[in-house]
Structure formats: C-alpha cells, structure tokens
C-alpha positions as a printed Julia matrix, in Angstrom:
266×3 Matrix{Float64}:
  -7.24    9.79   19.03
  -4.24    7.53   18.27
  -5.93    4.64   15.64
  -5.04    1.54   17.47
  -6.3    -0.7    14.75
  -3.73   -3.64   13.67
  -5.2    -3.29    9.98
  -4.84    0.46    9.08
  -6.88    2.44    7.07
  -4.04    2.84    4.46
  -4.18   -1.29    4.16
  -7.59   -2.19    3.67
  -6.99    0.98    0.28
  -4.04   -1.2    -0.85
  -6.42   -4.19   -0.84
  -8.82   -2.62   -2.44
  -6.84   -1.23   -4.95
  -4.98   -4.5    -5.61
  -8.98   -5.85   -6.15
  -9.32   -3.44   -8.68
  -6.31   -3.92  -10.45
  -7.09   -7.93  -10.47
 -10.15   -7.1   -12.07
  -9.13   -4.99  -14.7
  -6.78   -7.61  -15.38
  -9.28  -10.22  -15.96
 -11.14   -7.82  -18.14
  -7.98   -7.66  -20.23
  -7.8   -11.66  -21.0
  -5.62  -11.94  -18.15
  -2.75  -10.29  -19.63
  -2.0    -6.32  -20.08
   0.5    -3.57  -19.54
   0.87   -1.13  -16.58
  -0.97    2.07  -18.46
  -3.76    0.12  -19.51
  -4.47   -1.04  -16.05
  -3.63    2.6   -14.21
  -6.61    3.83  -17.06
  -8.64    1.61  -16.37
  -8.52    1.66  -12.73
  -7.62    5.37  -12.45
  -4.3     4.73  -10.45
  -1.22    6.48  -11.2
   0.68    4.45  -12.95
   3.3     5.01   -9.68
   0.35    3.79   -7.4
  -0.5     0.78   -9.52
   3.67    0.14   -9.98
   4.38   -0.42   -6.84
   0.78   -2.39   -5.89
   1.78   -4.91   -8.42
   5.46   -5.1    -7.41
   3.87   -6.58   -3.87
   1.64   -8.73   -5.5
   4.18  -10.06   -7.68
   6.61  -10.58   -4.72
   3.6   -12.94   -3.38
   3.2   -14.71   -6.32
  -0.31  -12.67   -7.1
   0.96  -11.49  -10.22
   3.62  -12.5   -12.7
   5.13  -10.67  -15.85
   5.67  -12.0   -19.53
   8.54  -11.32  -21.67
   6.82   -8.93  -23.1
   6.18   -6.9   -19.95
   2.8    -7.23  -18.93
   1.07   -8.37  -16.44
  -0.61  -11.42  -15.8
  -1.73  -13.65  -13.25
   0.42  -15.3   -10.95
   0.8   -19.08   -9.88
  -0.29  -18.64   -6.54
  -3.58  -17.42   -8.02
  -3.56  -20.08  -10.25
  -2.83  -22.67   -7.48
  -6.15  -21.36   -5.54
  -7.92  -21.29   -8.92
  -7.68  -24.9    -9.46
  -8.18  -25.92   -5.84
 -11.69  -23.85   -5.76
 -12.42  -25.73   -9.35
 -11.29  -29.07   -7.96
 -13.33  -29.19   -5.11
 -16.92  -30.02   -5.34
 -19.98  -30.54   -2.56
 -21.89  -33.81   -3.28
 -25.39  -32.33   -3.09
 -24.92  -29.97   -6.07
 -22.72  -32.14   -8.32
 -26.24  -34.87   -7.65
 -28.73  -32.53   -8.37
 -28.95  -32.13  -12.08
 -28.93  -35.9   -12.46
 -31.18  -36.42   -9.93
 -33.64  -34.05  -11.65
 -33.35  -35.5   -14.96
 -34.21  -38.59  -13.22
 -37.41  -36.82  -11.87
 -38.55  -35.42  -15.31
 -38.41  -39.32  -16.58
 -40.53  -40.83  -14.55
 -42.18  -37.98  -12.48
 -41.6   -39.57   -8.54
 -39.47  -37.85   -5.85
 -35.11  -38.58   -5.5
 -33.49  -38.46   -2.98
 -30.16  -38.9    -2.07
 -28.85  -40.36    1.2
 -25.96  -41.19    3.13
 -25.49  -44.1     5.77
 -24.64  -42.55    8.9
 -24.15  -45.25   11.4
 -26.94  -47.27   11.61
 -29.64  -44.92   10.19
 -29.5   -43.53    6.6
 -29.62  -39.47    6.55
 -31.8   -38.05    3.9
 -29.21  -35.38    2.57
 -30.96  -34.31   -0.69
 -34.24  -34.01   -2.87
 -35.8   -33.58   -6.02
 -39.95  -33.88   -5.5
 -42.53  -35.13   -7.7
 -44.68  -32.31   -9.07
 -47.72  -35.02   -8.99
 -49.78  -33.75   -6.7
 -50.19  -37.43   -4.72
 -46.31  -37.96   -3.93
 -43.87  -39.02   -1.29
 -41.76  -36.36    0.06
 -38.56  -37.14    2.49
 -37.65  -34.29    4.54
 -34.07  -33.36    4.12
 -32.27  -34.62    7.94
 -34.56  -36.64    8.28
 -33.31  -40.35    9.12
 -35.12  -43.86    8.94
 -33.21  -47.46   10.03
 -30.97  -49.19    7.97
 -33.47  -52.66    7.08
 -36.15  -50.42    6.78
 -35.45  -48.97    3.68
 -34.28  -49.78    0.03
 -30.43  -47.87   -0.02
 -30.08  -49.16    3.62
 -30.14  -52.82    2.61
 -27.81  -52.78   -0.02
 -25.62  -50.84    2.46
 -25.69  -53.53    4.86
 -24.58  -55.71    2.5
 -21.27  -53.87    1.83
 -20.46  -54.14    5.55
 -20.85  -58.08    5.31
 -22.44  -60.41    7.52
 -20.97  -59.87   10.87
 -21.85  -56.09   10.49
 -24.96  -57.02    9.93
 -25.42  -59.42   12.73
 -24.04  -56.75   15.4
 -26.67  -54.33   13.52
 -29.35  -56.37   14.28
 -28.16  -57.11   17.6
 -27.79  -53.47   18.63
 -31.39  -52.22   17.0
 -33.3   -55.06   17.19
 -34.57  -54.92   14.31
 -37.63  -52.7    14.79
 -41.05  -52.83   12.78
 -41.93  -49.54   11.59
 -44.71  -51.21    9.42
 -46.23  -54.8     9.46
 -44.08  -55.33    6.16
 -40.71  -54.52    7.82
 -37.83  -57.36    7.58
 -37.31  -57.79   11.72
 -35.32  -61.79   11.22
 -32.03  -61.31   10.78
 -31.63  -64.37    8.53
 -34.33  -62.89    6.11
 -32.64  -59.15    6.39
 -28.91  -61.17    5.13
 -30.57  -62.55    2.27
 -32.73  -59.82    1.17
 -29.02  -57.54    1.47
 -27.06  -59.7    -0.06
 -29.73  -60.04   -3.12
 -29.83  -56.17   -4.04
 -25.46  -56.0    -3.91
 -26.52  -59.31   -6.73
 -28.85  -57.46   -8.43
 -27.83  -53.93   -8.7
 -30.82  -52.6    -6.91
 -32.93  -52.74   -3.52
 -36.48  -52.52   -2.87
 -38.05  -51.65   -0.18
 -42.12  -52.68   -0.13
 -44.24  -50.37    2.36
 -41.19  -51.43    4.96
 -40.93  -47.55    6.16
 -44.29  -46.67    5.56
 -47.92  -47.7     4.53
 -48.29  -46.78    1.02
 -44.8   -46.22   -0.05
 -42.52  -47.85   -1.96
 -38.82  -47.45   -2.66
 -36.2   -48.5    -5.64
 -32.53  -47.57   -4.5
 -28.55  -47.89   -5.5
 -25.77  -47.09   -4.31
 -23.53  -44.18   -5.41
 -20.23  -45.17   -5.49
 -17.86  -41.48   -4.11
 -14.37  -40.79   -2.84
 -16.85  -40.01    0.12
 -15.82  -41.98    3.77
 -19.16  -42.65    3.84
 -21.91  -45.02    1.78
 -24.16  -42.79   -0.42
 -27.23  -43.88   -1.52
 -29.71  -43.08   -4.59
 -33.5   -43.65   -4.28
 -36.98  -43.32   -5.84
 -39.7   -43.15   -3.95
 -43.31  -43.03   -5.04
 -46.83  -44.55   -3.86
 -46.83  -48.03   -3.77
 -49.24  -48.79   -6.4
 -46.9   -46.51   -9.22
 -43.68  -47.93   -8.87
 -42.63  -49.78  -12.27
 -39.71  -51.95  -12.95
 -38.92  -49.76  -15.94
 -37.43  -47.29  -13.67
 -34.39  -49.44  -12.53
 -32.63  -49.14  -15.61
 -32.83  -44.92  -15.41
 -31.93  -45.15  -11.22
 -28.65  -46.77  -12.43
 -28.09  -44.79  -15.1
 -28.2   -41.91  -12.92
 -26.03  -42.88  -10.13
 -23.95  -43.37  -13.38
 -24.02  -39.95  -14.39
 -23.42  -38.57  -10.42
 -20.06  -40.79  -10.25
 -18.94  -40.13  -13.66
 -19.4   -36.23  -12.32
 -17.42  -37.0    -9.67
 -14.34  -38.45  -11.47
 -11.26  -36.01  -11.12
 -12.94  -33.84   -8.55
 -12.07  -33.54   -4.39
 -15.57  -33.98   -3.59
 -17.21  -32.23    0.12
 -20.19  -33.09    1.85
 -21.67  -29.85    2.97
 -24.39  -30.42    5.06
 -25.16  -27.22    6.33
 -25.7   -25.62    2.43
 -28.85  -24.13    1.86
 -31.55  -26.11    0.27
 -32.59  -24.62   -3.4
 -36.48  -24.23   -3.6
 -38.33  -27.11   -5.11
C-alpha cells in the first residue's frame, strides 16, 4: 500500500537524527568537529554532513573559522525568547514561601479580574488552625484587603460605578457596604502601603495585602491571611518586602499569566 502520509518515514529519521546530532553538540560545549559528532552519534560522517548542511541552511547550526560546528542564531534567538519569558505564578512562589516560613500564615497571590479578585496562587500555613483560599476561587473587590487598594488605583469614579453596579454586598456584619466609607478606607491603604481587611470576607479571618506592581494588563495583588486573633503588625514590613522581591524578579523578563498550569503540592 502506497504511504500517503505528508510526513514520510524517511523525515521524522532526519529529525531524529538532527536531535541527536544537537545533543551531542551540547555535550561538546556547544562547539565540535564533524567526526566527533558522527562518533558520537554513530552517523556516517556523509549522513551527519549533509544533516548539518540543512540545518545550517536554516540557521540551526553555524560553523567557526576553525570548522566546527556550533549552534546557530536561530537557536539562539528561541533560546533567549524561552529564557525571557516567564509565568507569574512560578516567578511568585519562592518569595511567597519565604514569606510563609517568616511568619508561618497562608499567601496568596491574586489578580483583579473585573470586579472580583481571582485567587491565582498559594503558599499554606503548616499550623494546623489556618486560612486556606482555594486557588479560582473569587471574593468582591471591598470585601477584601488587595481589592481595596485596587480600587483605589482606578480612582473615584471607578469606584462609584463599582459600587453602583454591586451594591456593595455584606458578606459579614464587618463588611464596608457605604460607598463614602469604602473611598476613604481605599484611598488610605494606596497612602499607606498596605490594606487590611478585618473579618470583612469572613468571620474569623483577617487579611494584610499589597499590591504587586507587573508588566501584567492586569492589577496583581499580594496577601496574608491568618485567623483574626494572630495577625501582627510586624508582618507588613516582610509583605512589602516580598512583593519587592516578586517585582525585582520580574525586571527584564516578558512575564505570562498561565492560568491553566498545574498547581505544585503544598
């Protein structure tokens, strides 16, 4: 039977022989001759000639004055992209551990995603009484400590339609639900460098949060949370520092939101 298949056999070989060859390269320091890489591939060195003469046509490979082979810019050129790009959730997590170990309450990391925030990452307590957010989860805007500050960065006549459009719900007897009140309580965490938010979501719970500032299009938000009754002003200092150490991560890098990554084990 005739093989109708658009990628023959005989291509998918060159491919993998062109892997091969790559990776004996790379094993070499990134720079050898022809019979080194036919030995240590076991090509003939006729094979592995002409293999390299495509890849060097596509920019895969390059040669040195001396001869040998080496990578090529194209490879390069992908190289650095790769390198360049980074996903917010995994650049955040070592700081937001290190966070964790100092004061032993949960982090999370949020974004604002119209007028909710999205819970987008975690580090947990390993107490055994702790507040855990559930990764996708979401919770209003006024009702928590990140979403306040974020409402301030959208300035008052954000914030008006905001509280227009929700209402304002209670979710505890402690939620802000006067829009005058809400302003002033936003507008003092942008002055302060921090935002509070005082059983607001939820009996019991209390929350310290910052903003991260990211090339992201969206606001990114920081957070401790903790039972009420073990949150200590001590921590602010550390929150900032680490939203300090996630942006200073961040400088020089094309950074991705990748919400559909898998979530490590905690």
């Amino acid at each position: 039977m005739k093989n109708t298949d658009p990628i023959s056999r005989s291509s998918v070989q060159v491919i993998d022989r062109l892997r091969l060859l790559l990776d004996a390269l790379a094993e070499e320091g990134g720079s050898t001759s022809l019979k080194v890489l036919s030995a240590c591939t076991g090509l003939a060195p006729s094979s592995a000639f002409r293999i390299l003469a495509s890849a060097q046509e596509n920019g895969l490979v390059e040669r040195d004055l001396q001869g040998n082979y080496c990578f090529g810019p194209r490879l390069l050129d992908w190289s650095r992209l790769v390198h360049s790009r980074a996903d917010l959730r995994a650049l955040a997590r070592p700081a937001m551990a290190w966070l964790r170990d100092q004061i032993g309450e949960t982090v999370n990391l949020t974004i604002q995603q119209k007028d909710e925030v999205l819970y987008i990452e975690r580090v947990l307590s390993p107490r055994m009484m702790r507040v855990e957010q559930v990764i996708g989860s979401h919770a209003p805007l006024h009702c928590t400590a990140v979403g306040k500050w974020m409402l301030a960065e959208h300035g008052y006549d954000w914030v008006r339609d905001y509280a227009e459009r929700t209402g304002l719900p209670a979710l505890t007897s402690h939620s802000i639900t006067q829009l005058a009140s809400l302003w002033d309580t936003a507008q003092q965490a942008q002055k302060d460098g921090y935002a509070r938010d005082d059983e607001e979501a939820e009996i019991g719970v209390g929350c310290l949060g910052v903003l991260v500032r990211t090339p992201l299009p969206c606001l990114v938000g920081l957070s401790i949370s903790s039972p009420i009754h073990r949150r200590l002003e001590e921590w602010i200092p550390l929150l900032q520092e680490t939203a300090r150490r996630i942006e200073q991560r961040l400088q020089g890098l094309t950074v991705i939101l990748d919400l559909d990554a898998p979530v490590p084990t905690q």
